[in-house]
Amino acid sequence: FGEQALRGKKVVVSAGPTYEDIDPVRFIGNRSSGRMGFAVAEAAVEAGAQVTLVAGPVSLATPAGIAKRVDVRSAAQMHAAVSEAVQGADIYIGSAAVGDYRPNTVAAHKLKKHDGADLTLQLAENPDILASLSAKQLHPFLVGFAAETQNVETYARDKLQRKGLDMIAANQVGEGLGFETADNAITLYWADGSQELPRADKAALARQLIECIASRYKAVRG
Ligand code: PMT
């Protein structure tokens, strides 16, 4: 990044999973380790950006040069933290795997088994962080991620449009790629274009991703 493609830009990155509590000892989560998002945040710092990192429950050290890290647990907490962090920001990159649903109620005490009977959890839909940002008149350049196991382009383009995004980074999950892994492979889509970033370790991939985001950002926002 000799040219510091994001110099002076304010960038917010979300990373990791969210945990939706069921009772004091159980939760609904997912397999995101935060590695992709932390690599993206680090690459944005290298590109000269002032970076706020909103992290779900992960066990990763804060990359050097991050201006601010906010740790959250649930999707609701991530929503609140991101909404605050994006004020005055130029770019938001949502690499977090946000839980789509949360238990309707969180039990005050540990749930007990009842003689082999089924247990039914009622789930309520979480608000979509990206969609809530794009619904506002003034919002940062929005980059989403899409983790898919099939029909990657169709689902990614649908999310690009439905969530009102500027770009989406789609990754096929499986075969040593995506969640928890060292490597990833991404295809970036925007309204009238796409770019493939072939399999590489997440740090290398994040640098290429940030380069593409910076060049689209310049094309769209000047
Ligand atoms: O953390 P790692 O182990 O390194 O793995 C990286 C990753 C696979 C988690 C990452 O590369 C990735 O793909 N992240 C998005 C995973 C995902 O679950 O996407 P989604 O299809 O549920 O959501 C699409 C987009 O909407 C994402 O940008 C997500 O942050 C956003 N979203 C989703 C739900 C919600 N309530 N609010 C959101 O903003």
mmCIF file of C-alpha atoms and ligand atoms in Angstrom:
data_model
loop_
_atom_site.group_PDB
_atom_site.id
_atom_site.type_symbol
_atom_site.label_atom_id
_atom_site.label_comp_id
_atom_site.label_asym_id
_atom_site.label_seq_id
_atom_site.Cartn_x
_atom_site.Cartn_y
_atom_site.Cartn_z
ATOM 1 C CA PHE A 1 0.000 0.000 0.000
ATOM 2 C CA GLY A 2 2.654 2.504 -1.013
ATOM 3 C CA GLU A 3 -0.113 4.821 -2.157
ATOM 4 C CA GLN A 4 -2.211 4.442 1.069
ATOM 5 C CA ALA A 5 -5.454 3.903 -0.791
ATOM 6 C CA LEU A 6 -7.650 4.795 2.219
ATOM 7 C CA ARG A 7 -5.559 7.538 3.782
ATOM 8 C CA GLY A 8 -7.642 9.682 6.123
ATOM 9 C CA LYS A 9 -10.803 7.615 5.621
ATOM 10 C CA LYS A 10 -12.863 6.441 8.575
ATOM 11 C CA VAL A 11 -13.629 2.759 8.269
ATOM 12 C CA VAL A 12 -15.764 0.571 10.538
ATOM 13 C CA VAL A 13 -15.368 -3.208 10.358
ATOM 14 C CA SER A 14 -17.520 -5.797 12.128
ATOM 15 C CA ALA A 15 -16.089 -9.236 12.790
ATOM 16 C CA GLY A 16 -16.867 -12.539 14.415
ATOM 17 C CA PRO A 17 -20.077 -14.274 15.463
ATOM 18 C CA THR A 18 -22.866 -13.122 17.732
ATOM 19 C CA TYR A 19 -24.122 -15.150 20.694
ATOM 20 C CA GLU A 20 -27.822 -15.122 21.457
ATOM 21 C CA ASP A 21 -28.383 -16.226 25.030
ATOM 22 C CA ILE A 22 -30.918 -18.931 25.859
ATOM 23 C CA ASP A 23 -30.257 -19.071 29.599
ATOM 24 C CA PRO A 24 -27.306 -18.167 31.860
ATOM 25 C CA VAL A 25 -25.147 -20.988 30.455
ATOM 26 C CA ARG A 26 -26.368 -21.609 26.872
ATOM 27 C CA PHE A 27 -26.503 -19.616 23.693
ATOM 28 C CA ILE A 28 -27.100 -19.848 19.945
ATOM 29 C CA GLY A 29 -23.936 -18.963 18.041
ATOM 30 C CA ASN A 30 -22.113 -19.761 14.842
ATOM 31 C CA ARG A 31 -18.663 -20.858 13.748
ATOM 32 C CA SER A 32 -17.187 -17.473 12.784
ATOM 33 C CA SER A 33 -13.750 -17.036 14.380
ATOM 34 C CA GLY A 34 -13.381 -13.347 13.492
ATOM 35 C CA ARG A 35 -10.228 -14.034 11.492
ATOM 36 C CA MET A 36 -11.547 -12.627 8.208
ATOM 37 C CA GLY A 37 -12.866 -9.430 9.769
ATOM 38 C CA PHE A 38 -9.728 -8.859 11.841
ATOM 39 C CA ALA A 39 -7.608 -9.308 8.686
ATOM 40 C CA VAL A 40 -9.814 -6.786 6.858
ATOM 41 C CA ALA A 41 -9.451 -4.306 9.721
ATOM 42 C CA GLU A 42 -5.667 -4.743 9.689
ATOM 43 C CA ALA A 43 -5.494 -4.270 5.910
ATOM 44 C CA ALA A 44 -7.571 -1.077 6.207
ATOM 45 C CA VAL A 45 -5.088 0.255 8.796
ATOM 46 C CA GLU A 46 -2.221 -0.557 6.415
ATOM 47 C CA ALA A 47 -4.075 1.386 3.716
ATOM 48 C CA GLY A 48 -4.068 4.466 5.950
ATOM 49 C CA ALA A 49 -7.616 4.335 7.339
ATOM 50 C CA GLN A 50 -8.735 5.208 10.852
ATOM 51 C CA VAL A 51 -10.385 1.930 11.827
ATOM 52 C CA THR A 52 -13.009 1.045 14.419
ATOM 53 C CA LEU A 53 -13.387 -2.701 14.911
ATOM 54 C CA VAL A 54 -16.658 -4.005 16.345
ATOM 55 C CA ALA A 55 -16.000 -7.567 17.450
ATOM 56 C CA GLY A 56 -18.340 -10.325 18.523
ATOM 57 C CA PRO A 57 -17.123 -12.932 21.038
ATOM 58 C CA VAL A 58 -13.754 -13.986 19.570
ATOM 59 C CA SER A 59 -10.369 -14.771 21.065
ATOM 60 C CA LEU A 60 -8.172 -12.640 18.831
ATOM 61 C CA ALA A 61 -5.709 -9.898 19.736
ATOM 62 C CA THR A 62 -6.424 -6.417 18.429
ATOM 63 C CA PRO A 63 -4.331 -5.744 15.303
ATOM 64 C CA ALA A 64 -1.757 -2.951 15.628
ATOM 65 C CA GLY A 65 -2.962 0.505 14.692
ATOM 66 C CA ILE A 66 -6.696 -0.044 15.291
ATOM 67 C CA ALA A 67 -8.100 3.275 16.574
ATOM 68 C CA LYS A 68 -10.910 1.686 18.597
ATOM 69 C CA ARG A 69 -12.176 -1.805 19.377
ATOM 70 C CA VAL A 70 -15.679 -2.380 20.718
ATOM 71 C CA ASP A 71 -16.468 -5.884 22.024
ATOM 72 C CA VAL A 72 -20.065 -7.079 21.892
ATOM 73 C CA ARG A 73 -21.923 -10.359 22.395
ATOM 74 C CA SER A 74 -25.382 -10.302 20.825
ATOM 75 C CA ALA A 75 -26.711 -9.074 17.472
ATOM 76 C CA ALA A 76 -28.616 -6.315 19.290
ATOM 77 C CA GLN A 77 -25.395 -5.133 20.947
ATOM 78 C CA MET A 78 -23.558 -5.291 17.620
ATOM 79 C CA HIS A 79 -26.348 -3.292 15.990
ATOM 80 C CA ALA A 80 -26.086 -0.570 18.651
ATOM 81 C CA ALA A 81 -22.265 -0.469 18.542
ATOM 82 C CA VAL A 82 -22.119 -0.322 14.730
ATOM 83 C CA SER A 83 -24.846 2.351 14.555
ATOM 84 C CA GLU A 84 -22.799 4.539 16.874
ATOM 85 C CA ALA A 85 -19.442 3.808 15.230
ATOM 86 C CA VAL A 86 -20.591 4.613 11.682
ATOM 87 C CA GLN A 87 -21.487 8.191 12.528
ATOM 88 C CA GLY A 88 -19.170 10.226 10.314
ATOM 89 C CA ALA A 89 -17.605 7.073 8.856
ATOM 90 C CA ASP A 90 -16.797 6.738 5.152
ATOM 91 C CA ILE A 91 -16.988 2.957 4.795
ATOM 92 C CA TYR A 92 -18.657 0.114 6.736
ATOM 93 C CA ILE A 93 -17.499 -3.442 6.065
ATOM 94 C CA GLY A 94 -19.788 -6.056 7.634
ATOM 95 C CA SER A 95 -17.769 -9.241 7.893
ATOM 96 C CA ALA A 96 -19.500 -10.375 11.072
ATOM 97 C CA ALA A 97 -21.725 -13.442 10.959
ATOM 98 C CA VAL A 98 -24.673 -11.828 12.741
ATOM 99 C CA GLY A 99 -27.263 -14.184 14.199
ATOM 100 C CA ASP A 100 -30.501 -13.898 12.250
ATOM 101 C CA TYR A 101 -32.626 -14.970 15.243
ATOM 102 C CA ARG A 102 -32.560 -14.713 19.035
ATOM 103 C CA PRO A 103 -34.611 -16.533 21.667
ATOM 104 C CA ASN A 104 -37.821 -14.620 22.401
ATOM 105 C CA THR A 105 -36.994 -14.701 26.075
ATOM 106 C CA VAL A 106 -33.774 -15.352 27.973
ATOM 107 C CA ALA A 107 -34.466 -17.693 30.888
ATOM 108 C CA ALA A 108 -33.331 -16.269 34.227
ATOM 109 C CA HIS A 109 -32.248 -19.723 35.406
ATOM 110 C CA LYS A 110 -30.684 -22.720 33.726
ATOM 111 C CA LEU A 111 -33.332 -24.668 31.769
ATOM 112 C CA LYS A 112 -33.999 -28.131 33.147
ATOM 113 C CA LYS A 113 -34.785 -31.362 31.313
ATOM 114 C CA HIS A 114 -38.335 -32.698 31.606
ATOM 115 C CA ASP A 115 -38.610 -36.501 31.362
ATOM 116 C CA GLY A 116 -37.645 -36.856 27.703
ATOM 117 C CA ALA A 117 -40.115 -34.204 26.486
ATOM 118 C CA ASP A 118 -39.156 -32.059 23.484
ATOM 119 C CA LEU A 119 -38.049 -28.522 24.180
ATOM 120 C CA THR A 120 -39.271 -25.784 21.851
ATOM 121 C CA LEU A 121 -37.415 -22.493 21.566
ATOM 122 C CA GLN A 122 -39.329 -19.535 20.160
ATOM 123 C CA LEU A 123 -37.039 -17.311 18.106
ATOM 124 C CA ALA A 124 -37.512 -13.681 17.106
ATOM 125 C CA GLU A 125 -35.826 -12.201 14.034
ATOM 126 C CA ASN A 126 -32.940 -9.825 14.702
ATOM 127 C CA PRO A 127 -32.823 -6.484 12.909
ATOM 128 C CA ASP A 128 -30.532 -6.442 9.867
ATOM 129 C CA ILE A 129 -27.640 -4.088 10.623
ATOM 130 C CA LEU A 130 -26.662 -3.443 6.995
ATOM 131 C CA ALA A 131 -30.241 -2.898 5.842
ATOM 132 C CA SER A 132 -30.864 -0.464 8.706
ATOM 133 C CA LEU A 133 -27.809 1.558 7.642
ATOM 134 C CA SER A 134 -28.735 1.682 3.950
ATOM 135 C CA ALA A 135 -32.247 2.834 4.867
ATOM 136 C CA LYS A 136 -30.791 6.071 6.237
ATOM 137 C CA GLN A 137 -30.338 8.989 3.847
ATOM 138 C CA LEU A 138 -26.737 9.649 4.833
ATOM 139 C CA HIS A 139 -24.788 6.463 5.211
ATOM 140 C CA PRO A 140 -21.277 5.182 4.620
ATOM 141 C CA PHE A 141 -20.238 3.176 1.571
ATOM 142 C CA LEU A 142 -21.591 -0.249 2.509
ATOM 143 C CA VAL A 143 -19.787 -3.537 1.961
ATOM 144 C CA GLY A 144 -21.456 -6.771 3.026
ATOM 145 C CA PHE A 145 -20.262 -10.356 3.130
ATOM 146 C CA ALA A 146 -22.240 -13.383 2.056
ATOM 147 C CA ALA A 147 -21.334 -16.847 3.295
ATOM 148 C CA GLU A 148 -23.080 -19.398 1.143
ATOM 149 C CA THR A 149 -22.928 -23.141 0.668
ATOM 150 C CA GLN A 150 -24.604 -23.076 -2.772
ATOM 151 C CA ASN A 151 -25.841 -20.697 -5.546
ATOM 152 C CA VAL A 152 -23.233 -18.166 -4.404
ATOM 153 C CA GLU A 153 -23.709 -15.516 -7.109
ATOM 154 C CA THR A 154 -27.518 -15.611 -7.060
ATOM 155 C CA TYR A 155 -27.746 -15.329 -3.273
ATOM 156 C CA ALA A 156 -24.979 -12.708 -3.094
ATOM 157 C CA ARG A 157 -26.543 -10.489 -5.765
ATOM 158 C CA ASP A 158 -29.904 -10.827 -4.046
ATOM 159 C CA LYS A 159 -28.349 -9.632 -0.749
ATOM 160 C CA LEU A 160 -26.534 -6.798 -2.551
ATOM 161 C CA GLN A 161 -29.864 -5.496 -3.796
ATOM 162 C CA ARG A 162 -32.121 -6.339 -0.871
ATOM 163 C CA LYS A 163 -29.800 -4.805 1.742
ATOM 164 C CA GLY A 164 -29.005 -1.739 -0.410
ATOM 165 C CA LEU A 165 -25.237 -2.361 -0.513
ATOM 166 C CA ASP A 166 -22.482 -0.865 -2.644
ATOM 167 C CA MET A 167 -20.526 -4.133 -2.775
ATOM 168 C CA ILE A 168 -20.760 -7.664 -1.459
ATOM 169 C CA ALA A 169 -17.933 -10.126 -0.826
ATOM 170 C CA ALA A 170 -19.223 -13.633 -1.380
ATOM 171 C CA ASN A 171 -17.456 -16.659 -0.016
ATOM 172 C CA GLN A 172 -18.314 -20.287 -0.606
ATOM 173 C CA VAL A 173 -18.271 -22.078 2.718
ATOM 174 C CA GLY A 174 -16.681 -25.530 2.938
ATOM 175 C CA GLU A 175 -13.549 -27.366 1.713
ATOM 176 C CA GLY A 176 -11.242 -25.506 4.082
ATOM 177 C CA LEU A 177 -12.717 -22.126 3.166
ATOM 178 C CA GLY A 178 -14.859 -19.594 4.996
ATOM 179 C CA PHE A 179 -15.608 -20.056 8.700
ATOM 180 C CA GLU A 180 -12.720 -20.774 11.126
ATOM 181 C CA THR A 181 -10.197 -21.518 8.358
ATOM 182 C CA ALA A 182 -6.864 -19.843 7.525
ATOM 183 C CA ASP A 183 -7.778 -19.434 3.850
ATOM 184 C CA ASN A 184 -10.705 -17.960 2.012
ATOM 185 C CA ALA A 185 -11.749 -17.229 -1.559
ATOM 186 C CA ILE A 186 -14.003 -14.325 -2.446
ATOM 187 C CA THR A 187 -15.943 -13.038 -5.396
ATOM 188 C CA LEU A 188 -16.815 -9.376 -5.089
ATOM 189 C CA TYR A 189 -20.018 -8.170 -6.714
ATOM 190 C CA TRP A 190 -21.338 -4.682 -7.281
ATOM 191 C CA ALA A 191 -24.250 -3.421 -9.389
ATOM 192 C CA ASP A 192 -22.463 -3.541 -12.740
ATOM 193 C CA GLY A 193 -19.380 -5.620 -12.121
ATOM 194 C CA SER A 194 -17.577 -8.349 -10.272
ATOM 195 C CA GLN A 195 -14.058 -9.420 -9.394
ATOM 196 C CA GLU A 196 -12.697 -12.742 -8.307
ATOM 197 C CA LEU A 197 -10.120 -12.964 -5.525
ATOM 198 C CA PRO A 198 -8.845 -16.543 -5.679
ATOM 199 C CA ARG A 199 -8.014 -18.701 -2.669
ATOM 200 C CA ALA A 200 -5.359 -17.166 -0.424
ATOM 201 C CA ASP A 201 -4.735 -16.752 3.279
ATOM 202 C CA LYS A 202 -7.079 -14.268 4.904
ATOM 203 C CA ALA A 203 -4.396 -11.577 5.382
ATOM 204 C CA ALA A 204 -3.449 -11.566 1.686
ATOM 205 C CA LEU A 205 -7.078 -11.725 0.629
ATOM 206 C CA ALA A 206 -8.019 -8.864 2.954
ATOM 207 C CA ARG A 207 -5.373 -6.624 1.344
ATOM 208 C CA GLN A 208 -6.774 -7.311 -2.128
ATOM 209 C CA LEU A 209 -10.292 -6.788 -0.837
ATOM 210 C CA ILE A 210 -9.379 -3.409 0.662
ATOM 211 C CA GLU A 211 -7.730 -2.378 -2.615
ATOM 212 C CA CYS A 212 -10.917 -3.205 -4.562
ATOM 213 C CA ILE A 213 -13.110 -1.450 -1.997
ATOM 214 C CA ALA A 214 -10.893 1.663 -2.134
ATOM 215 C CA SER A 215 -11.072 1.829 -5.909
ATOM 216 C CA ARG A 216 -14.889 1.347 -6.028
ATOM 217 C CA TYR A 217 -15.258 3.880 -3.208
ATOM 218 C CA LYS A 218 -13.295 6.428 -5.244
ATOM 219 C CA ALA A 219 -15.346 5.694 -8.372
ATOM 220 C CA VAL A 220 -18.670 6.114 -6.556
ATOM 221 C CA ARG A 221 -17.985 8.705 -3.852
ATOM 222 C CA GLY A 222 -14.988 10.532 -5.339
HETATM 223 O O1 PMT B 1 -14.731 -15.211 11.042
HETATM 224 P P1 PMT B 1 -14.101 -16.256 10.152
HETATM 225 O O2 PMT B 1 -13.992 -17.608 10.829
HETATM 226 O O3 PMT B 1 -12.782 -15.780 9.572
HETATM 227 O O4 PMT B 1 -15.076 -16.499 8.896
HETATM 228 C C1 PMT B 1 -15.336 -15.450 8.013
HETATM 229 C C2 PMT B 1 -16.804 -15.451 7.543
HETATM 230 C C3 PMT B 1 -17.073 -16.692 6.707
HETATM 231 C C4 PMT B 1 -17.741 -15.402 8.741
HETATM 232 C C5 PMT B 1 -16.963 -14.125 6.701
HETATM 233 O O5 PMT B 1 -16.084 -14.165 5.608
HETATM 234 C C6 PMT B 1 -18.392 -13.957 6.198
HETATM 235 O O6 PMT B 1 -18.774 -14.466 5.155
HETATM 236 N N1 PMT B 1 -19.214 -13.189 6.970
HETATM 237 C C7 PMT B 1 -20.660 -13.052 6.740
HETATM 238 C C8 PMT B 1 -21.297 -14.316 7.186
HETATM 239 C C9 PMT B 1 -22.773 -14.356 7.099
HETATM 240 O O7 PMT B 1 -23.303 -15.085 7.869
HETATM 241 O O8 PMT B 1 -23.403 -13.633 6.220
HETATM 242 P P2 PMT B 1 -25.014 -13.521 6.083
HETATM 243 O O9 PMT B 1 -25.352 -14.100 4.757
HETATM 244 O O10 PMT B 1 -25.755 -14.041 7.257
HETATM 245 O O11 PMT B 1 -25.214 -11.966 6.090
HETATM 246 C C10 PMT B 1 -24.935 -11.174 4.954
HETATM 247 C C11 PMT B 1 -24.435 -9.817 5.383
HETATM 248 O O12 PMT B 1 -25.431 -9.147 6.173
HETATM 249 C C12 PMT B 1 -23.160 -9.843 6.226
HETATM 250 O O13 PMT B 1 -22.363 -8.750 5.800
HETATM 251 C C13 PMT B 1 -23.678 -9.647 7.649
HETATM 252 O O14 PMT B 1 -22.708 -8.973 8.465
HETATM 253 C C14 PMT B 1 -24.897 -8.774 7.420
HETATM 254 N N2 PMT B 1 -25.964 -8.944 8.429
HETATM 255 C C15 PMT B 1 -26.565 -10.161 8.617
HETATM 256 C C16 PMT B 1 -27.585 -10.286 9.553
HETATM 257 C C17 PMT B 1 -27.954 -9.148 10.319
HETATM 258 N N3 PMT B 1 -28.902 -9.220 11.250
HETATM 259 N N4 PMT B 1 -27.344 -7.963 10.113
HETATM 260 C C18 PMT B 1 -26.354 -7.833 9.181
HETATM 261 O O15 PMT B 1 -25.814 -6.736 8.982
#
